[in-house]
Amino acid sequence: KQIIHDSWKHNIIENNYQKTKEFGNNEILVKKIHLKKGLYKIFIHIQDDDSKNKWTMSETVSLKGYNKISDILVNYKDGGKFYPLFDRSANNMDSIYCFFQLDDKQDIDNLKLFIENFEINDLIVNPIKGSDNFFNLILPTSLINLNDPTLIFDVGSSKKEVSIRFKHKDIDKLFKDPDLILEVMNYYGFINNKNLKSKSIEDKYKIIKDYWMDRDPTASTDKNELMNEFNSRVQYSMDNFSVLGPGWRSDRGNILINYGYPINQEISNSNDNRSTFLVWYFPNGRKVIFIDQDGFEDYKIYREVY
């Protein structure tokens, strides 16, 4: 027998007919239906507003009971609304939202969340108003320190698992030496954390990742341009300015890391030919003059002109 019948109008305008046949050209519509456990057949009818042609699809769904905790529905948030995260990819997201139901709402006090074998403390869990024992757990992606982890929801003797697609370690391809990068970030005041030697490699990468994710100018894309630019400046300084010490500690490294690459430079000798002057010009009118007094190309800042 028919349990629920619902209809609504949602206009999608596409002027290019060819694009209506492209698999990747889609739109997500979400409808919430509360059903008891059992076997259901769901029919969906879609009508083209211009041609009045109809498309029908159906699928049989089995809703099974659960012990203490239901399956986990992973969502993302956009414009104040929640949408299912069908591909389970949490890259470039600040948080994911895990919806679930409990047999007994008191069990929420016993809920534990593990990312693989690591327990997450201070969980952010909100009850869903108007729903029967439904909850929403907010998981900031900054807490995920593994590639493609499995999230384990533990309520006493019952567990539910859900796999997430997430690239945490991509950052280690860019920063192969986290100790060096953290030393640079401390030296230039990007962070203020001197007690890093005892931390694990994972914790060190997490500190780097959290800092640059918070400052990503285009969080919706795969690239973090600001982080890439920082790495470029550090590597260039090390490759080109390492004369009497690491290039990133040199005066030229200091200017490059803080101000970026000059648009032009000039080299000239002093009147007595004992010193060499190097002038860097920047787009904002800044000019930095360096001097090499010993012939080793260990240039020191001589003057800055604004």
PDB file of C-alpha atoms in Angstrom:
ATOM      1  CA  LYS A   1       0.000   0.000   0.000  1.00  0.00           C
ATOM      2  CA  GLN A   2       1.044   3.601  -0.466  1.00  0.00           C
ATOM      3  CA  ILE A   3       2.621   5.066   2.678  1.00  0.00           C
ATOM      4  CA  ILE A   4       3.599   8.572   1.587  1.00  0.00           C
ATOM      5  CA  HIS A   5       2.828  10.676  -1.465  1.00  0.00           C
ATOM      6  CA  ASP A   6       4.543  14.012  -1.852  1.00  0.00           C
ATOM      7  CA  SER A   7       5.110  16.347  -4.774  1.00  0.00           C
ATOM      8  CA  TRP A   8       6.870  19.661  -5.220  1.00  0.00           C
ATOM      9  CA  LYS A   9       8.020  21.989  -7.949  1.00  0.00           C
ATOM     10  CA  HIS A  10      11.673  22.784  -8.434  1.00  0.00           C
ATOM     11  CA  ASN A  11      12.729  24.673 -11.543  1.00  0.00           C
ATOM     12  CA  ILE A  12      16.077  23.926 -13.168  1.00  0.00           C
ATOM     13  CA  ILE A  13      16.787  26.046 -16.244  1.00  0.00           C
ATOM     14  CA  GLU A  14      19.354  24.802 -18.774  1.00  0.00           C
ATOM     15  CA  ASN A  15      19.474  26.508 -22.155  1.00  0.00           C
ATOM     16  CA  ASN A  16      21.993  24.105 -23.676  1.00  0.00           C
ATOM     17  CA  TYR A  17      20.266  20.804 -24.430  1.00  0.00           C
ATOM     18  CA  GLN A  18      23.554  18.911 -24.682  1.00  0.00           C
ATOM     19  CA  LYS A  19      24.364  19.770 -21.080  1.00  0.00           C
ATOM     20  CA  THR A  20      21.163  18.098 -19.897  1.00  0.00           C
ATOM     21  CA  LYS A  21      22.713  14.785 -20.940  1.00  0.00           C
ATOM     22  CA  GLU A  22      26.020  15.292 -19.157  1.00  0.00           C
ATOM     23  CA  PHE A  23      26.448  12.992 -16.176  1.00  0.00           C
ATOM     24  CA  GLY A  24      28.385  15.527 -14.117  1.00  0.00           C
ATOM     25  CA  ASN A  25      25.769  18.250 -14.624  1.00  0.00           C
ATOM     26  CA  ASN A  26      23.467  17.564 -11.698  1.00  0.00           C
ATOM     27  CA  GLU A  27      21.612  19.123  -8.829  1.00  0.00           C
ATOM     28  CA  ILE A  28      20.898  17.609  -5.429  1.00  0.00           C
ATOM     29  CA  LEU A  29      17.386  17.707  -3.985  1.00  0.00           C
ATOM     30  CA  VAL A  30      16.843  16.460  -0.449  1.00  0.00           C
ATOM     31  CA  LYS A  31      13.596  15.233   1.111  1.00  0.00           C
ATOM     32  CA  LYS A  32      13.407  13.804   4.615  1.00  0.00           C
ATOM     33  CA  ILE A  33      11.060  10.864   5.186  1.00  0.00           C
ATOM     34  CA  HIS A  34      10.637   9.127   8.534  1.00  0.00           C
ATOM     35  CA  LEU A  35       9.871   5.415   8.101  1.00  0.00           C
ATOM     36  CA  LYS A  36       9.806   2.386  10.354  1.00  0.00           C
ATOM     37  CA  LYS A  37      12.047  -0.566   9.568  1.00  0.00           C
ATOM     38  CA  GLY A  38      10.819  -2.722   6.712  1.00  0.00           C
ATOM     39  CA  LEU A  39      10.965  -3.164   2.928  1.00  0.00           C
ATOM     40  CA  TYR A  40       9.872  -0.216   0.791  1.00  0.00           C
ATOM     41  CA  LYS A  41       9.654   0.577  -2.894  1.00  0.00           C
ATOM     42  CA  ILE A  42      10.301   4.204  -3.726  1.00  0.00           C
ATOM     43  CA  PHE A  43       9.095   5.791  -6.979  1.00  0.00           C
ATOM     44  CA  ILE A  44      10.295   9.136  -8.291  1.00  0.00           C
ATOM     45  CA  HIS A  45       8.621  10.949 -11.189  1.00  0.00           C
ATOM     46  CA  ILE A  46      10.262  13.938 -12.884  1.00  0.00           C
ATOM     47  CA  GLN A  47       8.550  16.010 -15.557  1.00  0.00           C
ATOM     48  CA  ASP A  48      10.152  18.314 -18.113  1.00  0.00           C
ATOM     49  CA  ASP A  49       8.277  21.600 -17.872  1.00  0.00           C
ATOM     50  CA  ASP A  50       8.651  22.375 -21.592  1.00  0.00           C
ATOM     51  CA  SER A  51       7.952  19.043 -23.271  1.00  0.00           C
ATOM     52  CA  LYS A  52       5.837  17.609 -20.428  1.00  0.00           C
ATOM     53  CA  ASN A  53       7.797  14.386 -20.854  1.00  0.00           C
ATOM     54  CA  LYS A  54       8.057  12.311 -17.688  1.00  0.00           C
ATOM     55  CA  TRP A  55      10.890  10.229 -16.356  1.00  0.00           C
ATOM     56  CA  THR A  56      10.263   7.582 -13.707  1.00  0.00           C
ATOM     57  CA  MET A  57      12.706   5.631 -11.597  1.00  0.00           C
ATOM     58  CA  SER A  58      12.174   3.242  -8.719  1.00  0.00           C
ATOM     59  CA  GLU A  59      14.301   1.465  -6.170  1.00  0.00           C
ATOM     60  CA  THR A  60      13.655  -1.026  -3.419  1.00  0.00           C
ATOM     61  CA  VAL A  61      15.052  -0.015  -0.048  1.00  0.00           C
ATOM     62  CA  SER A  62      15.351  -2.217   3.018  1.00  0.00           C
ATOM     63  CA  LEU A  63      15.368  -0.380   6.336  1.00  0.00           C
ATOM     64  CA  LYS A  64      16.767  -2.646   8.998  1.00  0.00           C
ATOM     65  CA  GLY A  65      16.772  -2.221  12.714  1.00  0.00           C
ATOM     66  CA  TYR A  66      19.916  -1.263  14.572  1.00  0.00           C
ATOM     67  CA  ASN A  67      21.455  -1.874  17.945  1.00  0.00           C
ATOM     68  CA  LYS A  68      21.852   1.360  19.922  1.00  0.00           C
ATOM     69  CA  ILE A  69      23.138   3.491  17.014  1.00  0.00           C
ATOM     70  CA  SER A  70      21.963   3.804  13.417  1.00  0.00           C
ATOM     71  CA  ASP A  71      24.051   4.079  10.263  1.00  0.00           C
ATOM     72  CA  ILE A  72      25.892   7.380   9.880  1.00  0.00           C
ATOM     73  CA  LEU A  73      24.709   9.893   7.273  1.00  0.00           C
ATOM     74  CA  VAL A  74      27.574  12.244   6.354  1.00  0.00           C
ATOM     75  CA  ASN A  75      26.584  15.754   5.248  1.00  0.00           C
ATOM     76  CA  TYR A  76      28.176  19.014   4.261  1.00  0.00           C
ATOM     77  CA  LYS A  77      26.770  22.480   4.889  1.00  0.00           C
ATOM     78  CA  ASP A  78      26.208  25.118   2.238  1.00  0.00           C
ATOM     79  CA  GLY A  79      24.267  28.324   2.665  1.00  0.00           C
ATOM     80  CA  GLY A  80      22.889  27.236   6.016  1.00  0.00           C
ATOM     81  CA  LYS A  81      21.490  23.954   4.614  1.00  0.00           C
ATOM     82  CA  PHE A  82      22.739  20.384   4.935  1.00  0.00           C
ATOM     83  CA  TYR A  83      23.308  18.133   1.921  1.00  0.00           C
ATOM     84  CA  PRO A  84      24.398  14.484   1.759  1.00  0.00           C
ATOM     85  CA  LEU A  85      28.088  14.056   1.050  1.00  0.00           C
ATOM     86  CA  PHE A  86      27.598  11.243  -1.441  1.00  0.00           C
ATOM     87  CA  ASP A  87      31.251  10.853  -2.434  1.00  0.00           C
ATOM     88  CA  ARG A  88      32.388  11.121   1.222  1.00  0.00           C
ATOM     89  CA  SER A  89      35.135  13.537   0.147  1.00  0.00           C
ATOM     90  CA  ALA A  90      35.948  15.982   2.942  1.00  0.00           C
ATOM     91  CA  ASN A  91      38.788  17.780   1.162  1.00  0.00           C
ATOM     92  CA  ASN A  92      38.573  21.592   1.181  1.00  0.00           C
ATOM     93  CA  MET A  93      35.885  21.542   3.887  1.00  0.00           C
ATOM     94  CA  ASP A  94      36.143  23.092   7.321  1.00  0.00           C
ATOM     95  CA  SER A  95      33.795  20.515   8.867  1.00  0.00           C
ATOM     96  CA  ILE A  96      31.616  17.544   8.053  1.00  0.00           C
ATOM     97  CA  TYR A  97      28.299  16.806   9.767  1.00  0.00           C
ATOM     98  CA  CYS A  98      27.435  13.264  10.840  1.00  0.00           C
ATOM     99  CA  PHE A  99      23.742  12.537  11.435  1.00  0.00           C
ATOM    100  CA  PHE A 100      22.629   9.452  13.363  1.00  0.00           C
ATOM    101  CA  GLN A 101      19.881   8.121  15.622  1.00  0.00           C
ATOM    102  CA  LEU A 102      20.127   6.410  19.003  1.00  0.00           C
ATOM    103  CA  ASP A 103      17.786   3.872  20.564  1.00  0.00           C
ATOM    104  CA  ASP A 104      18.060   5.741  23.840  1.00  0.00           C
ATOM    105  CA  LYS A 105      18.946   9.427  23.821  1.00  0.00           C
ATOM    106  CA  GLN A 106      20.702   8.938  27.164  1.00  0.00           C
ATOM    107  CA  ASP A 107      23.347   6.935  25.285  1.00  0.00           C
ATOM    108  CA  ILE A 108      24.658  10.189  23.850  1.00  0.00           C
ATOM    109  CA  ASP A 109      26.643  10.548  27.091  1.00  0.00           C
ATOM    110  CA  ASN A 110      28.447   7.288  26.252  1.00  0.00           C
ATOM    111  CA  LEU A 111      29.244   8.179  22.650  1.00  0.00           C
ATOM    112  CA  LYS A 112      32.888   7.983  21.631  1.00  0.00           C
ATOM    113  CA  LEU A 113      34.375   8.878  18.268  1.00  0.00           C
ATOM    114  CA  PHE A 114      37.581   7.382  16.931  1.00  0.00           C
ATOM    115  CA  ILE A 115      39.508   8.267  13.795  1.00  0.00           C
ATOM    116  CA  GLU A 116      41.049   4.847  13.242  1.00  0.00           C
ATOM    117  CA  ASN A 117      42.640   4.213  16.667  1.00  0.00           C
ATOM    118  CA  PHE A 118      42.720   7.834  17.830  1.00  0.00           C
ATOM    119  CA  GLU A 119      39.901   8.964  20.108  1.00  0.00           C
ATOM    120  CA  ILE A 120      38.540  12.471  19.541  1.00  0.00           C
ATOM    121  CA  ASN A 121      37.787  14.379  22.727  1.00  0.00           C
ATOM    122  CA  ASP A 122      35.372  17.252  23.382  1.00  0.00           C
ATOM    123  CA  LEU A 123      32.832  16.129  20.788  1.00  0.00           C
ATOM    124  CA  ILE A 124      30.430  18.699  19.353  1.00  0.00           C
ATOM    125  CA  VAL A 125      27.035  16.951  19.266  1.00  0.00           C
ATOM    126  CA  ASN A 126      23.682  18.684  18.833  1.00  0.00           C
ATOM    127  CA  PRO A 127      20.212  17.129  19.114  1.00  0.00           C
ATOM    128  CA  ILE A 128      17.986  17.664  16.087  1.00  0.00           C
ATOM    129  CA  LYS A 129      14.840  19.492  17.091  1.00  0.00           C
ATOM    130  CA  GLY A 130      11.562  17.779  16.351  1.00  0.00           C
ATOM    131  CA  SER A 131      13.195  14.404  15.690  1.00  0.00           C
ATOM    132  CA  ASP A 132      13.170  11.240  17.737  1.00  0.00           C
ATOM    133  CA  ASN A 133      16.620  10.713  19.245  1.00  0.00           C
ATOM    134  CA  PHE A 134      18.392  12.166  16.197  1.00  0.00           C
ATOM    135  CA  PHE A 135      21.745  13.894  16.616  1.00  0.00           C
ATOM    136  CA  ASN A 136      24.271  15.813  14.551  1.00  0.00           C
ATOM    137  CA  LEU A 137      27.974  15.436  15.318  1.00  0.00           C
ATOM    138  CA  ILE A 138      30.163  18.219  13.914  1.00  0.00           C
ATOM    139  CA  LEU A 139      33.661  17.065  12.998  1.00  0.00           C
ATOM    140  CA  PRO A 140      36.186  19.793  12.043  1.00  0.00           C
ATOM    141  CA  THR A 141      38.475  18.410   9.342  1.00  0.00           C
ATOM    142  CA  SER A 142      41.434  19.949  11.181  1.00  0.00           C
ATOM    143  CA  LEU A 143      41.101  17.001  13.601  1.00  0.00           C
ATOM    144  CA  ILE A 144      41.607  14.460  10.814  1.00  0.00           C
ATOM    145  CA  ASN A 145      45.292  13.571  10.721  1.00  0.00           C
ATOM    146  CA  LEU A 146      45.197  10.547   8.398  1.00  0.00           C
ATOM    147  CA  ASN A 147      44.639   9.844   4.730  1.00  0.00           C
ATOM    148  CA  ASP A 148      41.193   8.402   3.893  1.00  0.00           C
ATOM    149  CA  PRO A 149      40.357   7.494   7.503  1.00  0.00           C
ATOM    150  CA  THR A 150      37.566   5.384   8.946  1.00  0.00           C
ATOM    151  CA  LEU A 151      35.411   7.103  11.555  1.00  0.00           C
ATOM    152  CA  ILE A 152      34.223   4.793  14.321  1.00  0.00           C
ATOM    153  CA  PHE A 153      31.172   5.754  16.390  1.00  0.00           C
ATOM    154  CA  ASP A 154      31.155   3.732  19.607  1.00  0.00           C
ATOM    155  CA  VAL A 155      28.151   3.516  21.932  1.00  0.00           C
ATOM    156  CA  GLY A 156      28.925   0.886  24.514  1.00  0.00           C
ATOM    157  CA  SER A 157      28.820  -2.516  22.822  1.00  0.00           C
ATOM    158  CA  SER A 158      27.618  -1.126  19.485  1.00  0.00           C
ATOM    159  CA  LYS A 159      29.776   0.470  16.788  1.00  0.00           C
ATOM    160  CA  LYS A 160      29.175   2.048  13.404  1.00  0.00           C
ATOM    161  CA  GLU A 161      31.880   2.855  10.886  1.00  0.00           C
ATOM    162  CA  VAL A 162      31.986   5.242   7.963  1.00  0.00           C
ATOM    163  CA  SER A 163      34.912   5.841   5.589  1.00  0.00           C
ATOM    164  CA  ILE A 164      35.917   9.363   4.580  1.00  0.00           C
ATOM    165  CA  ARG A 165      37.949  10.448   1.591  1.00  0.00           C
ATOM    166  CA  PHE A 166      40.461  12.940   2.905  1.00  0.00           C
ATOM    167  CA  LYS A 167      44.015  13.827   1.893  1.00  0.00           C
ATOM    168  CA  HIS A 168      45.884  14.857   5.007  1.00  0.00           C
ATOM    169  CA  LYS A 169      49.387  13.904   3.984  1.00  0.00           C
ATOM    170  CA  ASP A 170      49.430  15.794   0.674  1.00  0.00           C
ATOM    171  CA  ILE A 171      51.136  18.470   2.702  1.00  0.00           C
ATOM    172  CA  ASP A 172      54.171  16.239   3.265  1.00  0.00           C
ATOM    173  CA  LYS A 173      54.835  16.217  -0.467  1.00  0.00           C
ATOM    174  CA  LEU A 174      55.201  19.981  -0.296  1.00  0.00           C
ATOM    175  CA  PHE A 175      56.989  20.205   3.053  1.00  0.00           C
ATOM    176  CA  LYS A 176      59.291  17.187   3.186  1.00  0.00           C
ATOM    177  CA  ASP A 177      61.006  18.450   6.360  1.00  0.00           C
ATOM    178  CA  PRO A 178      58.344  19.614   8.861  1.00  0.00           C
ATOM    179  CA  ASP A 179      61.006  20.513  11.449  1.00  0.00           C
ATOM    180  CA  LEU A 180      62.592  22.976   9.035  1.00  0.00           C
ATOM    181  CA  ILE A 181      59.260  24.549   8.037  1.00  0.00           C
ATOM    182  CA  LEU A 182      58.179  24.933  11.667  1.00  0.00           C
ATOM    183  CA  GLU A 183      61.548  26.527  12.468  1.00  0.00           C
ATOM    184  CA  VAL A 184      61.020  29.013   9.625  1.00  0.00           C
ATOM    185  CA  MET A 185      57.438  29.733  10.731  1.00  0.00           C
ATOM    186  CA  ASN A 186      58.612  30.314  14.318  1.00  0.00           C
ATOM    187  CA  TYR A 187      61.528  32.479  13.189  1.00  0.00           C
ATOM    188  CA  TYR A 188      59.277  34.809  11.195  1.00  0.00           C
ATOM    189  CA  GLY A 189      56.532  34.924  13.822  1.00  0.00           C
ATOM    190  CA  PHE A 190      53.888  33.026  11.844  1.00  0.00           C
ATOM    191  CA  ILE A 191      53.484  30.765  14.868  1.00  0.00           C
ATOM    192  CA  ASN A 192      54.749  30.976  18.443  1.00  0.00           C
ATOM    193  CA  ASN A 193      55.400  27.427  19.507  1.00  0.00           C
ATOM    194  CA  LYS A 194      58.897  26.610  20.706  1.00  0.00           C
ATOM    195  CA  ASN A 195      58.130  23.168  22.179  1.00  0.00           C
ATOM    196  CA  LEU A 196      57.920  21.176  18.961  1.00  0.00           C
ATOM    197  CA  LYS A 197      60.827  18.736  19.117  1.00  0.00           C
ATOM    198  CA  SER A 198      58.971  16.222  21.272  1.00  0.00           C
ATOM    199  CA  LYS A 199      55.874  16.200  19.058  1.00  0.00           C
ATOM    200  CA  SER A 200      55.178  13.393  16.591  1.00  0.00           C
ATOM    201  CA  ILE A 201      55.522  13.852  12.837  1.00  0.00           C
ATOM    202  CA  GLU A 202      51.713  13.746  12.556  1.00  0.00           C
ATOM    203  CA  ASP A 203      51.326  16.520  15.138  1.00  0.00           C
ATOM    204  CA  LYS A 204      53.930  18.654  13.390  1.00  0.00           C
ATOM    205  CA  TYR A 205      52.182  18.306  10.043  1.00  0.00           C
ATOM    206  CA  LYS A 206      48.869  19.086  11.742  1.00  0.00           C
ATOM    207  CA  ILE A 207      50.253  22.388  13.114  1.00  0.00           C
ATOM    208  CA  ILE A 208      51.461  23.344   9.629  1.00  0.00           C
ATOM    209  CA  LYS A 209      48.222  22.244   7.976  1.00  0.00           C
ATOM    210  CA  ASP A 210      45.958  24.051  10.466  1.00  0.00           C
ATOM    211  CA  TYR A 211      47.878  27.301  10.053  1.00  0.00           C
ATOM    212  CA  TRP A 212      47.707  27.360   6.261  1.00  0.00           C
ATOM    213  CA  MET A 213      44.149  26.016   5.981  1.00  0.00           C
ATOM    214  CA  ASP A 214      42.920  28.911   8.124  1.00  0.00           C
ATOM    215  CA  ARG A 215      44.555  31.315   5.664  1.00  0.00           C
ATOM    216  CA  ASP A 216      43.647  29.592   2.399  1.00  0.00           C
ATOM    217  CA  PRO A 217      42.383  32.388   0.091  1.00  0.00           C
ATOM    218  CA  THR A 218      40.483  29.883  -2.079  1.00  0.00           C
ATOM    219  CA  ALA A 219      39.279  27.186   0.291  1.00  0.00           C
ATOM    220  CA  SER A 220      36.918  25.718  -2.333  1.00  0.00           C
ATOM    221  CA  THR A 221      39.813  24.681  -4.614  1.00  0.00           C
ATOM    222  CA  ASP A 222      42.374  21.896  -4.308  1.00  0.00           C
ATOM    223  CA  LYS A 223      45.299  24.320  -4.142  1.00  0.00           C
ATOM    224  CA  ASN A 224      46.312  26.574  -1.283  1.00  0.00           C
ATOM    225  CA  GLU A 225      48.022  29.386  -3.167  1.00  0.00           C
ATOM    226  CA  LEU A 226      49.297  31.144  -0.041  1.00  0.00           C
ATOM    227  CA  MET A 227      50.927  27.975   1.300  1.00  0.00           C
ATOM    228  CA  ASN A 228      52.477  27.186  -2.085  1.00  0.00           C
ATOM    229  CA  GLU A 229      53.862  30.720  -2.354  1.00  0.00           C
ATOM    230  CA  PHE A 230      55.383  30.494   1.130  1.00  0.00           C
ATOM    231  CA  ASN A 231      57.050  27.192   0.259  1.00  0.00           C
ATOM    232  CA  SER A 232      58.335  28.653  -3.011  1.00  0.00           C
ATOM    233  CA  ARG A 233      59.972  31.584  -1.217  1.00  0.00           C
ATOM    234  CA  VAL A 234      61.580  29.368   1.436  1.00  0.00           C
ATOM    235  CA  GLN A 235      62.954  26.926  -1.135  1.00  0.00           C
ATOM    236  CA  TYR A 236      64.239  29.734  -3.371  1.00  0.00           C
ATOM    237  CA  SER A 237      65.986  31.340  -0.404  1.00  0.00           C
ATOM    238  CA  MET A 238      67.665  28.066   0.513  1.00  0.00           C
ATOM    239  CA  ASP A 239      68.731  27.351  -3.068  1.00  0.00           C
ATOM    240  CA  ASN A 240      70.077  30.830  -3.823  1.00  0.00           C
ATOM    241  CA  PHE A 241      71.001  32.634  -0.608  1.00  0.00           C
ATOM    242  CA  SER A 242      72.683  29.935   1.514  1.00  0.00           C
ATOM    243  CA  VAL A 243      76.162  31.465   1.747  1.00  0.00           C
ATOM    244  CA  LEU A 244      77.309  31.551   5.377  1.00  0.00           C
ATOM    245  CA  GLY A 245      74.141  29.946   6.759  1.00  0.00           C
ATOM    246  CA  PRO A 246      70.691  28.762   5.699  1.00  0.00           C
ATOM    247  CA  GLY A 247      69.272  31.037   3.003  1.00  0.00           C
ATOM    248  CA  TRP A 248      65.973  31.574   4.793  1.00  0.00           C
ATOM    249  CA  ARG A 249      67.872  33.238   7.681  1.00  0.00           C
ATOM    250  CA  SER A 250      69.788  35.583   5.372  1.00  0.00           C
ATOM    251  CA  ASP A 251      68.810  39.210   4.817  1.00  0.00           C
ATOM    252  CA  ARG A 252      67.747  38.473   1.252  1.00  0.00           C
ATOM    253  CA  GLY A 253      65.728  35.489   2.470  1.00  0.00           C
ATOM    254  CA  ASN A 254      64.091  37.714   5.086  1.00  0.00           C
ATOM    255  CA  ILE A 255      62.967  40.240   2.474  1.00  0.00           C
ATOM    256  CA  LEU A 256      61.875  37.585  -0.018  1.00  0.00           C
ATOM    257  CA  ILE A 257      59.816  35.577   2.485  1.00  0.00           C
ATOM    258  CA  ASN A 258      58.113  38.684   3.878  1.00  0.00           C
ATOM    259  CA  TYR A 259      57.608  40.763   0.713  1.00  0.00           C
ATOM    260  CA  GLY A 260      57.781  38.306  -2.177  1.00  0.00           C
ATOM    261  CA  TYR A 261      59.813  38.324  -5.353  1.00  0.00           C
ATOM    262  CA  PRO A 262      61.172  41.638  -6.690  1.00  0.00           C
ATOM    263  CA  ILE A 263      60.031  42.731 -10.141  1.00  0.00           C
ATOM    264  CA  ASN A 264      63.500  43.986 -11.003  1.00  0.00           C
ATOM    265  CA  GLN A 265      67.018  44.157  -9.585  1.00  0.00           C
ATOM    266  CA  GLU A 266      70.235  46.090 -10.225  1.00  0.00           C
ATOM    267  CA  ILE A 267      73.845  45.319  -9.253  1.00  0.00           C
ATOM    268  CA  SER A 268      76.570  47.968  -9.024  1.00  0.00           C
ATOM    269  CA  ASN A 269      79.983  48.426  -7.397  1.00  0.00           C
ATOM    270  CA  SER A 270      81.066  51.111  -4.951  1.00  0.00           C
ATOM    271  CA  ASN A 271      83.472  53.787  -6.115  1.00  0.00           C
ATOM    272  CA  ASP A 272      86.447  51.958  -4.617  1.00  0.00           C
ATOM    273  CA  ASN A 273      85.181  48.582  -5.950  1.00  0.00           C
ATOM    274  CA  ARG A 274      85.402  47.115  -2.447  1.00  0.00           C
ATOM    275  CA  SER A 275      81.667  46.604  -2.042  1.00  0.00           C
ATOM    276  CA  THR A 276      78.830  45.456  -4.270  1.00  0.00           C
ATOM    277  CA  PHE A 277      75.327  46.902  -4.062  1.00  0.00           C
ATOM    278  CA  LEU A 278      72.205  44.939  -4.970  1.00  0.00           C
ATOM    279  CA  VAL A 279      68.895  46.785  -5.361  1.00  0.00           C
ATOM    280  CA  TRP A 280      65.520  45.019  -5.380  1.00  0.00           C
ATOM    281  CA  TYR A 281      62.430  46.812  -6.705  1.00  0.00           C
ATOM    282  CA  PHE A 282      58.902  45.803  -5.671  1.00  0.00           C
ATOM    283  CA  PRO A 283      55.473  46.557  -7.263  1.00  0.00           C
ATOM    284  CA  ASN A 284      54.324  48.789  -4.385  1.00  0.00           C
ATOM    285  CA  GLY A 285      57.276  51.158  -4.828  1.00  0.00           C
ATOM    286  CA  ARG A 286      59.372  49.607  -2.071  1.00  0.00           C
ATOM    287  CA  LYS A 287      63.100  49.472  -2.794  1.00  0.00           C
ATOM    288  CA  VAL A 288      65.590  47.431  -0.763  1.00  0.00           C
ATOM    289  CA  ILE A 289      69.330  48.014  -1.088  1.00  0.00           C
ATOM    290  CA  PHE A 290      71.747  45.250  -0.031  1.00  0.00           C
ATOM    291  CA  ILE A 291      75.519  45.455   0.311  1.00  0.00           C
ATOM    292  CA  ASP A 292      78.184  42.751  -0.033  1.00  0.00           C
ATOM    293  CA  GLN A 293      81.352  43.957   1.698  1.00  0.00           C
ATOM    294  CA  ASP A 294      83.486  40.809   1.631  1.00  0.00           C
ATOM    295  CA  GLY A 295      82.952  39.421  -1.858  1.00  0.00           C
ATOM    296  CA  PHE A 296      81.219  36.232  -0.668  1.00  0.00           C
ATOM    297  CA  GLU A 297      77.780  37.442  -1.864  1.00  0.00           C
ATOM    298  CA  ASP A 298      76.523  37.417   1.717  1.00  0.00           C
ATOM    299  CA  TYR A 299      74.394  40.493   1.130  1.00  0.00           C
ATOM    300  CA  LYS A 300      73.204  42.511   4.128  1.00  0.00           C
ATOM    301  CA  ILE A 301      70.403  45.062   4.152  1.00  0.00           C
ATOM    302  CA  TYR A 302      71.929  48.503   3.617  1.00  0.00           C
ATOM    303  CA  ARG A 303      68.781  50.591   3.315  1.00  0.00           C
ATOM    304  CA  GLU A 304      65.048  50.259   2.668  1.00  0.00           C
ATOM    305  CA  VAL A 305      63.200  52.959   0.724  1.00  0.00           C
ATOM    306  CA  TYR A 306      59.386  53.129   0.864  1.00  0.00           C
TER     307      TYR A 306
END
